[in-house]
Coordinates of C-alpha atoms in Angstrom, one line a residue:
M184 CA 6.1 1.6 -24.2
G185 CA 9.0 3.9 -24.8
H186 CA 9.4 7.5 -25.7
I187 CA 8.0 7.0 -29.3
A188 CA 4.9 5.3 -28.1
A189 CA 4.3 8.0 -25.5
A190 CA 4.7 10.6 -28.2
R191 CA 2.1 8.9 -30.4
L192 CA -0.3 8.8 -27.5
R193 CA 0.3 12.5 -26.9
A194 CA -0.4 13.3 -30.5
R195 CA -3.8 11.6 -30.1
G196 CA -4.6 13.6 -27.0
V197 CA -4.1 10.6 -24.7
F198 CA -2.3 11.3 -21.4
F199 CA 0.3 8.6 -20.9
G200 CA -0.1 8.7 -17.1
W201 CA -3.3 6.7 -17.4
W202 CA -1.4 3.9 -19.1
I203 CA 1.0 4.0 -16.2
V204 CA -2.0 3.7 -13.8
G205 CA -3.2 0.7 -15.8
A206 CA 0.1 -1.0 -15.5
A207 CA 0.3 -0.1 -11.8
I208 CA -3.0 -1.9 -11.2
I209 CA -1.6 -5.1 -12.7
F210 CA 1.6 -4.8 -10.6
Q211 CA -0.4 -4.2 -7.4
T212 CA -2.7 -7.1 -8.2
L213 CA 0.1 -9.6 -8.6
Q214 CA 2.2 -8.4 -5.6
T215 CA -0.8 -8.3 -3.2
G216 CA -2.8 -11.2 -4.5
L217 CA 0.0 -13.7 -4.8
L218 CA 1.9 -12.9 -1.7
Q219 CA 0.2 -10.6 0.9
Q220 CA -3.4 -11.6 0.5
A221 CA -2.5 -15.2 -0.1
Y222 CA -0.3 -15.5 2.9
G223 CA -3.1 -16.1 5.3
T224 CA -4.4 -19.0 3.2
Y225 CA -0.9 -20.4 2.8
A226 CA -0.6 -20.2 6.6
V227 CA -3.7 -22.4 7.0
V228 CA -2.4 -25.0 4.5
L229 CA 1.1 -25.0 6.0
H230 CA -0.2 -25.1 9.5
D231 CA -2.2 -28.2 8.7
E232 CA 0.6 -29.9 6.8
F233 CA 3.6 -29.1 9.0
G234 CA 2.0 -28.2 12.3
W235 CA 3.7 -24.8 12.5
S236 CA 2.1 -22.6 15.1
T237 CA 0.1 -19.5 14.5
T238 CA 2.7 -17.4 16.3
S239 CA 5.5 -18.8 14.1
L240 CA 3.7 -18.0 10.9
S241 CA 2.8 -14.5 12.2
L242 CA 6.5 -14.0 13.0
V243 CA 7.5 -14.8 9.4
Y244 CA 5.0 -12.3 8.1
A245 CA 6.3 -9.7 10.6
L246 CA 9.9 -10.4 9.4
Q247 CA 8.7 -9.6 5.9
S248 CA 7.4 -6.3 7.1
V249 CA 10.7 -5.5 9.0
L250 CA 12.6 -6.2 5.8
T251 CA 10.3 -3.8 3.8
G252 CA 10.6 -1.1 6.4
L253 CA 14.4 -1.3 6.8
L254 CA 14.7 -1.4 3.0
G255 CA 12.6 1.8 2.6
P256 CA 15.2 4.5 2.8
A257 CA 17.6 2.5 0.6
Q258 CA 14.8 1.8 -1.9
G259 CA 13.9 5.5 -2.0
W260 CA 17.6 6.3 -2.8
L261 CA 17.7 3.6 -5.5
I262 CA 14.5 4.8 -7.2
D263 CA 16.0 8.4 -7.3
R264 CA 19.4 7.0 -8.4
F265 CA 18.3 4.5 -11.0
S266 CA 15.1 4.3 -13.1
P267 CA 11.9 2.8 -11.7
R268 CA 11.9 0.6 -14.7
T269 CA 15.2 -1.0 -13.6
I270 CA 14.1 -1.4 -10.0
M271 CA 10.9 -3.1 -11.1
R272 CA 12.7 -5.6 -13.4
V273 CA 15.3 -6.5 -10.7
G274 CA 12.5 -6.9 -8.2
A275 CA 10.4 -9.0 -10.6
L276 CA 13.2 -11.5 -11.1
I277 CA 13.7 -12.0 -7.4
F278 CA 10.0 -12.1 -6.7
G279 CA 9.2 -14.6 -9.5
F280 CA 12.1 -17.0 -8.8
G281 CA 11.5 -16.7 -5.1
F282 CA 8.0 -18.2 -5.5
I283 CA 9.5 -21.0 -7.7
A284 CA 12.1 -21.7 -4.9
L285 CA 9.3 -21.7 -2.3
S286 CA 7.7 -24.7 -4.0
R287 CA 10.8 -26.8 -3.0
I288 CA 11.0 -26.1 0.8
D289 CA 10.4 -28.8 3.4
S290 CA 11.4 -27.0 6.7
F291 CA 10.4 -24.0 8.6
T292 CA 13.9 -22.5 8.3
G293 CA 13.8 -22.9 4.5
F294 CA 10.3 -21.4 4.5
C295 CA 11.6 -18.3 6.4
I296 CA 14.6 -17.8 4.2
I297 CA 12.7 -18.1 0.9
I298 CA 9.8 -16.0 2.0
L299 CA 12.2 -13.2 3.0
I300 CA 13.9 -13.4 -0.3
T301 CA 10.6 -13.4 -2.2
S302 CA 9.4 -10.5 -0.1
F303 CA 12.6 -8.5 -0.9
G304 CA 11.8 -8.9 -4.6
A305 CA 8.1 -8.0 -4.1
T306 CA 9.2 -4.9 -2.2
L307 CA 11.4 -3.7 -5.1
A308 CA 8.7 -4.6 -7.6
G309 CA 5.9 -3.2 -5.5
F310 CA 4.2 -0.4 -3.8
M311 CA 6.9 2.3 -3.4
T312 CA 8.3 1.9 -6.9
I313 CA 4.8 2.1 -8.4
T314 CA 3.6 4.9 -6.2
T315 CA 6.6 7.1 -6.8
V316 CA 5.9 7.0 -10.6
V317 CA 2.2 7.6 -10.3
I318 CA 2.7 10.5 -7.8
N319 CA 5.1 12.1 -10.3
W320 CA 2.6 11.9 -13.1
F321 CA -0.4 13.5 -11.3
Q322 CA -1.1 16.6 -9.2
R323 CA -4.7 17.8 -9.5
R324 CA -6.0 14.3 -9.9
R325 CA -3.5 12.7 -7.5
S326 CA -6.0 11.1 -5.1
L327 CA -8.0 9.7 -8.0
A328 CA -4.9 8.3 -9.7
M329 CA -3.8 6.7 -6.5
A330 CA -7.3 5.3 -5.9
L331 CA -7.3 3.7 -9.4
T332 CA -3.7 2.3 -8.8
Q333 CA -4.8 0.7 -5.6
I334 CA -7.7 -1.0 -7.3
G335 CA -5.0 -3.6 -7.8
L336 CA -5.1 -4.2 -4.1
S337 CA -8.8 -4.8 -4.3
I338 CA -8.6 -7.1 -7.3
A339 CA -6.1 -9.1 -5.4
G340 CA -8.8 -9.7 -2.7
L341 CA -11.3 -10.7 -5.4
I342 CA -9.0 -13.4 -6.7
A343 CA -8.5 -14.8 -3.2
P344 CA -11.1 -17.6 -3.8
V345 CA -9.0 -18.6 -6.9
I346 CA -5.9 -18.8 -4.8
A347 CA -7.7 -20.7 -2.1
W348 CA -9.1 -23.1 -4.7
S349 CA -5.6 -23.7 -6.2
L350 CA -4.0 -24.2 -2.8
T351 CA -6.6 -26.8 -1.7
S352 CA -7.2 -28.6 -5.0
E353 CA -3.8 -28.3 -6.8
G354 CA -1.5 -28.0 -3.8
W355 CA 0.6 -25.2 -2.4
R356 CA 3.7 -26.2 -4.3
T357 CA 2.0 -26.1 -7.7
T358 CA 0.4 -22.8 -6.8
A359 CA 3.8 -21.3 -5.9
I360 CA 5.4 -22.4 -9.1
A361 CA 2.5 -21.0 -11.2
S362 CA 2.7 -17.7 -9.2
G363 CA 6.4 -17.3 -10.0
I364 CA 6.0 -18.0 -13.7
L365 CA 3.1 -15.5 -13.9
I366 CA 5.1 -12.8 -12.2
L367 CA 8.0 -13.2 -14.6
L368 CA 5.8 -13.3 -17.7
V369 CA 3.9 -10.1 -16.7
N370 CA 6.1 -7.8 -14.7
L371 CA 9.3 -7.9 -16.9
P372 CA 7.8 -6.7 -20.2
L373 CA 5.2 -4.4 -18.5
A374 CA 8.0 -2.5 -16.7
R375 CA 8.7 -0.7 -19.9
V376 CA 5.9 1.8 -19.2
L377 CA 7.5 3.1 -16.0
H378 CA 8.8 6.5 -17.1
R379 CA 9.9 8.4 -14.0
T380 CA 8.2 11.7 -14.8
P381 CA 5.9 13.1 -17.5
E382 CA 8.6 15.6 -18.4
E383 CA 10.7 12.7 -19.7
V384 CA 8.3 12.1 -22.6
G385 CA 7.3 15.7 -23.2
Q386 CA 4.2 15.9 -21.1
M387 CA 3.1 17.7 -17.9
P388 CA 1.4 16.3 -14.7
D389 CA -2.2 15.5 -15.3
G390 CA -1.7 16.0 -19.1
D391 CA -1.8 19.8 -18.7
R392 CA -0.2 22.1 -21.1
P393 CA 2.7 24.2 -19.7
H394 CA 1.5 27.1 -17.6
T395 CA -2.1 26.2 -17.7
D396 CA -4.3 27.5 -14.9
R397 CA -7.5 25.9 -16.1
A398 CA -9.4 23.5 -13.8
D399 CA -10.2 20.2 -15.4
R400 CA -13.8 19.2 -16.2
T401 CA -14.1 17.1 -13.1
G402 CA -14.0 20.3 -11.0
A403 CA -10.6 19.7 -9.4
A404 CA -8.6 22.7 -8.5
P405 CA -6.2 24.1 -11.2
T406 CA -2.6 23.0 -11.1
T407 CA -0.6 25.3 -8.8
P408 CA 3.1 25.2 -7.9
Q409 CA 3.7 22.9 -4.9
P410 CA 6.3 23.1 -2.2
E411 CA 9.3 20.9 -2.6
F412 CA 10.8 19.6 0.6
T413 CA 14.0 17.6 0.8
A414 CA 13.8 14.4 2.8
R415 CA 15.7 16.1 5.7
Q416 CA 13.3 19.1 5.7
A417 CA 10.3 16.8 5.7
L418 CA 11.7 14.9 8.7
R419 CA 11.7 18.1 10.7
T420 CA 8.0 18.7 10.3
R421 CA 5.2 17.5 12.6
A422 CA 3.1 16.5 9.5
F423 CA 5.7 13.9 8.5
W424 CA 5.6 12.2 11.9
F425 CA 1.9 12.4 12.4
I426 CA 1.0 11.0 9.0
S427 CA 3.5 8.2 9.5
I428 CA 2.2 7.3 13.0
G429 CA -1.4 7.5 11.8
H430 CA -0.5 5.3 8.9
A431 CA 1.3 2.8 11.1
L432 CA -1.7 2.6 13.5
A433 CA -4.0 1.9 10.5
L434 CA -1.7 -0.9 9.4
F435 CA -1.8 -2.6 12.8
V436 CA -5.4 -3.3 11.9
V437 CA -5.0 -4.0 8.2
T438 CA -2.1 -6.4 8.5
A439 CA -3.6 -8.3 11.4
V440 CA -6.8 -8.8 9.3
T441 CA -4.7 -9.8 6.3
V442 CA -2.8 -12.5 8.2
H443 CA -5.4 -13.7 10.7
L444 CA -8.8 -13.3 9.1
V445 CA -8.9 -16.7 7.4
L446 CA -7.5 -18.4 10.6
H447 CA -10.2 -16.6 12.7
L448 CA -13.0 -17.5 10.4
V449 CA -11.9 -21.2 10.1
D450 CA -10.7 -22.0 13.6
D451 CA -13.0 -19.8 15.7
L452 CA -16.1 -19.4 13.7
G453 CA -16.2 -22.7 11.9
Y454 CA -16.1 -21.5 8.3
T455 CA -14.5 -23.5 5.5
V456 CA -11.4 -22.1 3.7
G457 CA -13.7 -21.4 0.7
Q458 CA -16.3 -19.6 2.7
A459 CA -13.5 -17.5 4.4
A460 CA -12.2 -16.6 0.9
N461 CA -15.7 -15.5 -0.1
V462 CA -15.7 -13.1 3.0
I463 CA -12.4 -11.6 1.7
A464 CA -13.9 -11.2 -1.7
L465 CA -16.9 -9.4 -0.3
M466 CA -14.7 -7.1 1.8
T467 CA -12.6 -6.4 -1.3
G468 CA -15.6 -5.6 -3.4
I469 CA -16.7 -3.0 -0.9
M470 CA -13.1 -1.7 -0.9
I471 CA -13.2 -1.1 -4.6
F472 CA -16.2 1.2 -4.1
G473 CA -14.4 2.9 -1.2
R474 CA -11.3 3.5 -3.3
F475 CA -13.3 5.4 -5.9
A476 CA -15.0 7.4 -3.2
G477 CA -11.6 8.2 -1.5
G478 CA -10.1 9.2 -4.9
I479 CA -12.9 11.5 -5.8
L480 CA -13.4 13.0 -2.3
G481 CA -9.6 13.3 -1.7
D482 CA -9.2 15.7 -4.6
R483 CA -12.0 18.0 -3.3
F484 CA -11.9 17.9 0.5
E485 CA -9.3 17.9 3.3
K486 CA -7.6 14.5 3.2
R487 CA -6.7 14.4 6.9
Y488 CA -10.4 14.6 7.9
L489 CA -11.3 11.8 5.5
A490 CA -8.4 9.7 6.8
A491 CA -9.5 10.3 10.4
A492 CA -13.1 9.2 9.7
A493 CA -11.8 6.1 8.0
M494 CA -9.9 5.1 11.1
F495 CA -13.2 4.9 13.0
G496 CA -14.5 2.6 10.3
H497 CA -11.5 0.3 10.8
A498 CA -12.2 0.3 14.6
F499 CA -15.9 -0.5 14.3
G500 CA -15.3 -3.2 11.7
L501 CA -12.6 -4.9 13.9
V502 CA -14.9 -4.9 17.0
M503 CA -17.6 -6.5 14.9
L504 CA -15.2 -9.2 13.8
A505 CA -13.8 -9.7 17.4
Y506 CA -17.3 -10.4 18.9
A507 CA -18.9 -12.0 15.8
N508 CA -21.3 -14.8 16.7
S509 CA -23.4 -14.7 13.5
F510 CA -23.0 -13.9 9.9
W511 CA -24.5 -10.4 10.0
M512 CA -21.6 -9.3 12.3
V513 CA -19.1 -10.7 9.9
L514 CA -21.0 -8.9 7.1
L515 CA -20.8 -5.6 9.1
F516 CA -17.0 -6.1 9.5
A517 CA -16.6 -6.6 5.8
L518 CA -18.6 -3.5 5.0
A519 CA -16.9 -1.2 7.5
H520 CA -13.4 -2.4 7.2
G521 CA -13.5 -2.6 3.4
M522 CA -15.0 0.9 3.0
A523 CA -12.5 2.4 5.5
W524 CA -9.5 0.7 3.9
G525 CA -10.8 1.8 0.4
I526 CA -11.2 5.4 1.4
R527 CA -8.1 5.8 3.4
G528 CA -5.7 3.9 1.2
P529 CA -5.3 6.4 -1.7
L530 CA -5.0 9.4 0.8
M531 CA -1.8 8.2 2.5
Q532 CA 0.6 8.8 -0.3
A533 CA -1.4 11.7 -1.8
M534 CA -1.1 13.6 1.5
R535 CA 2.7 13.1 1.5
A536 CA 3.0 14.3 -2.1
D537 CA 0.7 17.3 -1.4
Y538 CA 2.7 18.3 1.7
F539 CA 6.2 17.6 0.6
G540 CA 6.2 17.7 -3.3
R541 CA 7.5 15.3 -6.0
A542 CA 11.3 15.9 -6.0
S543 CA 12.1 13.9 -2.9
F544 CA 9.0 11.8 -2.6
A545 CA 10.7 8.4 -2.9
R546 CA 13.1 9.3 0.0
V547 CA 10.3 10.8 2.1
M548 CA 8.2 7.7 1.6
G549 CA 11.2 5.5 2.3
F550 CA 11.9 7.1 5.7
S551 CA 8.1 6.9 6.4
S552 CA 8.3 3.1 5.8
T553 CA 10.6 2.6 8.8
I554 CA 7.8 4.0 11.0
I555 CA 5.0 2.3 9.2
M556 CA 6.8 -1.0 9.7
T557 CA 5.8 -1.0 13.3
G558 CA 2.2 -1.5 12.3
T559 CA 2.9 -4.1 9.7
V560 CA 5.0 -6.0 12.2
G561 CA 3.0 -5.4 15.3
G562 CA -0.5 -6.0 14.1
P563 CA 0.0 -9.7 13.1
L564 CA 2.2 -10.4 16.1
I565 CA -0.2 -8.9 18.7
A566 CA -3.1 -10.8 17.1
G567 CA -1.2 -14.1 16.9
V568 CA 0.4 -14.0 20.4
M569 CA -2.9 -13.0 22.1
A570 CA -4.8 -15.7 20.1
D571 CA -2.3 -18.4 21.2
H572 CA -2.6 -17.1 24.8
F573 CA -6.4 -16.6 25.1
G574 CA -7.4 -19.3 22.6
N575 CA -9.2 -16.9 20.3
Y576 CA -8.8 -13.5 18.6
T577 CA -11.3 -11.5 20.7
A578 CA -8.9 -9.7 23.0
G579 CA -6.3 -9.1 20.3
F580 CA -8.7 -7.6 17.8
T581 CA -10.3 -5.4 20.5
L582 CA -6.9 -4.0 21.4
L583 CA -6.0 -3.3 17.8
A584 CA -9.4 -1.5 17.3
S585 CA -8.3 1.0 20.0
F586 CA -5.1 1.7 18.0
A587 CA -7.3 2.7 15.1
V588 CA -9.2 5.2 17.3
I589 CA -5.9 6.7 18.4
G590 CA -4.7 6.9 14.8
S591 CA -7.6 9.2 13.9
I592 CA -6.2 11.8 16.3
F593 CA -2.9 11.8 14.6
F594 CA -4.5 12.4 11.2
L595 CA -6.6 15.2 12.5
F596 CA -3.5 17.1 13.7
A597 CA -1.4 16.3 10.6
T598 CA -1.8 19.8 9.3
R599 CA 0.0 21.1 6.1
P600 CA 3.6 22.2 6.9
T601 CA 4.9 25.6 6.0
P602 CA 7.0 25.4 2.8
P603 CA 10.8 25.7 3.5
G604 CA 11.2 29.1 1.9
E605 CA 8.2 30.6 3.7
A606 CA 9.3 29.4 7.1
T607 CA 12.2 31.8 7.1
L608 CA 10.1 34.7 5.8
Q609 CA 7.5 34.2 8.6
Q610 CA 10.1 34.5 11.4
P611 CA 10.1 37.9 13.3
P612 CA 12.7 40.3 11.9
L613 CA 15.1 40.0 14.9
K614 CA 15.0 36.2 14.7
R615 CA 15.6 36.2 11.0
A616 CA 18.6 38.4 11.5
A617 CA 20.0 36.1 14.2
T618 CA 19.7 33.1 12.0
A619 CA 21.0 34.7 8.9

C-alpha cells in the first residue's frame, strides 16, 4: 500500500499503523517459523542423516547469532539511510533464495555457508527492520503494538508441527525449497506497507490528531513529548547497558530452548518428533496469551518490573525442563516459559523506545544487538557442549536458569535515563559553568 492507499484509510478513520502491525505479524511468522523455530527440528533430521554432532549444529546456530549481532549497527545505519521497504525486499531475496540453495547441500561446510547466507537475509528482512517501523508508528500503545507484532513469533511456534510433518514425510530438501518460494511470494509484495513513519503519509503516532492531549479509550496515558537520544548519548547511559545485558541473559535461555528443546525431548525423554512439536505448540499457545498480557500491562505499569518478574518465570520453567521425569513437569515448563517469554518479549523494544525516543531507535537497537548476541550465541553453545559432556541437558539447563535470575536484577535497576537537555540543567551551577 502506498501513500494513496494510506490516505484512503485515513479518510475512513482507519489508522494505517494497524495495517503495518498486520504485515509485521506475517513477516515475523515466516522468519521465525521457517528458520529459527524450525532449526531444532532440522537439526534432528540432519543429525540422523549425516551424523553431525549436537555441538556442531549448535555452533552453526551460534554463528547465525554472531552474524546478526555484528550486523546490528550496520543494519541500524542502513535502515536510517534507506527505506525499511528496500531493506525488507533485499533481505527477502537473500532469505528466500538461501532456502532454495539449502536444499542442494551435501556437506557440513556447505550447510554452514548456506545457513549463514540465509540468516543474513532473514536478519535484513526480520526483527530489527520490522520493529523500527512499528516503534515509529506508536507511542501510547507501543507495548500493545509490539505484542501484536510478536504474535508472529507465537504463530511460528504453532506451525512447528506442520514443519515437523513436512520434514519427516516430505523430506528436508523439499521443505527447504517450499520455504524459499513462500518467502519470495509473500515478503516481496507485502514490503510495500513499510512506511518509515506515520508523518510520511500524513498521520501521527497512534493515529492521534496533531497536538492532541486526550487519552485513548483504553485508558493509556495521553501522548506526551518523548526524549530523543542520539545513539552516542544512549550508549553513555546505565539504562542502555542494563536493558541490553538483561535482554542478553534472557536470550541465553530462549535460544537454548529453541535449539535444544526437540533434541532434549526426543533423546533424553523419549518423545517422538511429532510429540515434541506438540509441546512447542502448547508453549507457543501460552506465549500468545502472555503477549497480549504483556502488551496491555506494559502500557500501564512499569515495564522493568514486569520484565524482571518474567525472568523468574524463565528460570522456573527451565528448571522444570532440566529435571523433568514426567509429563506434568514438561507441562509446567511450557506454561512458565511460554508465559514469561510472551510477557517479556514486547517490553524489550518498547522500553528502549520509551527511554531513548524514535529518531535514533534503529541505531540504538543495532548497538544493543552486539550485546544481545552473547545470549543468542552462548545459550545454545552452553547447552550443547554440556549435553555432550554430561550426556544430558540437566546441568546446562540448570546453569542457564541461574542466568535468568541474574537478568532480573539488571532489569530492576534499568531506570529511565535523564533526557540529554535536562542532564545539563540538573548540574550544580558551578559545574555547569565549568563545562560550558
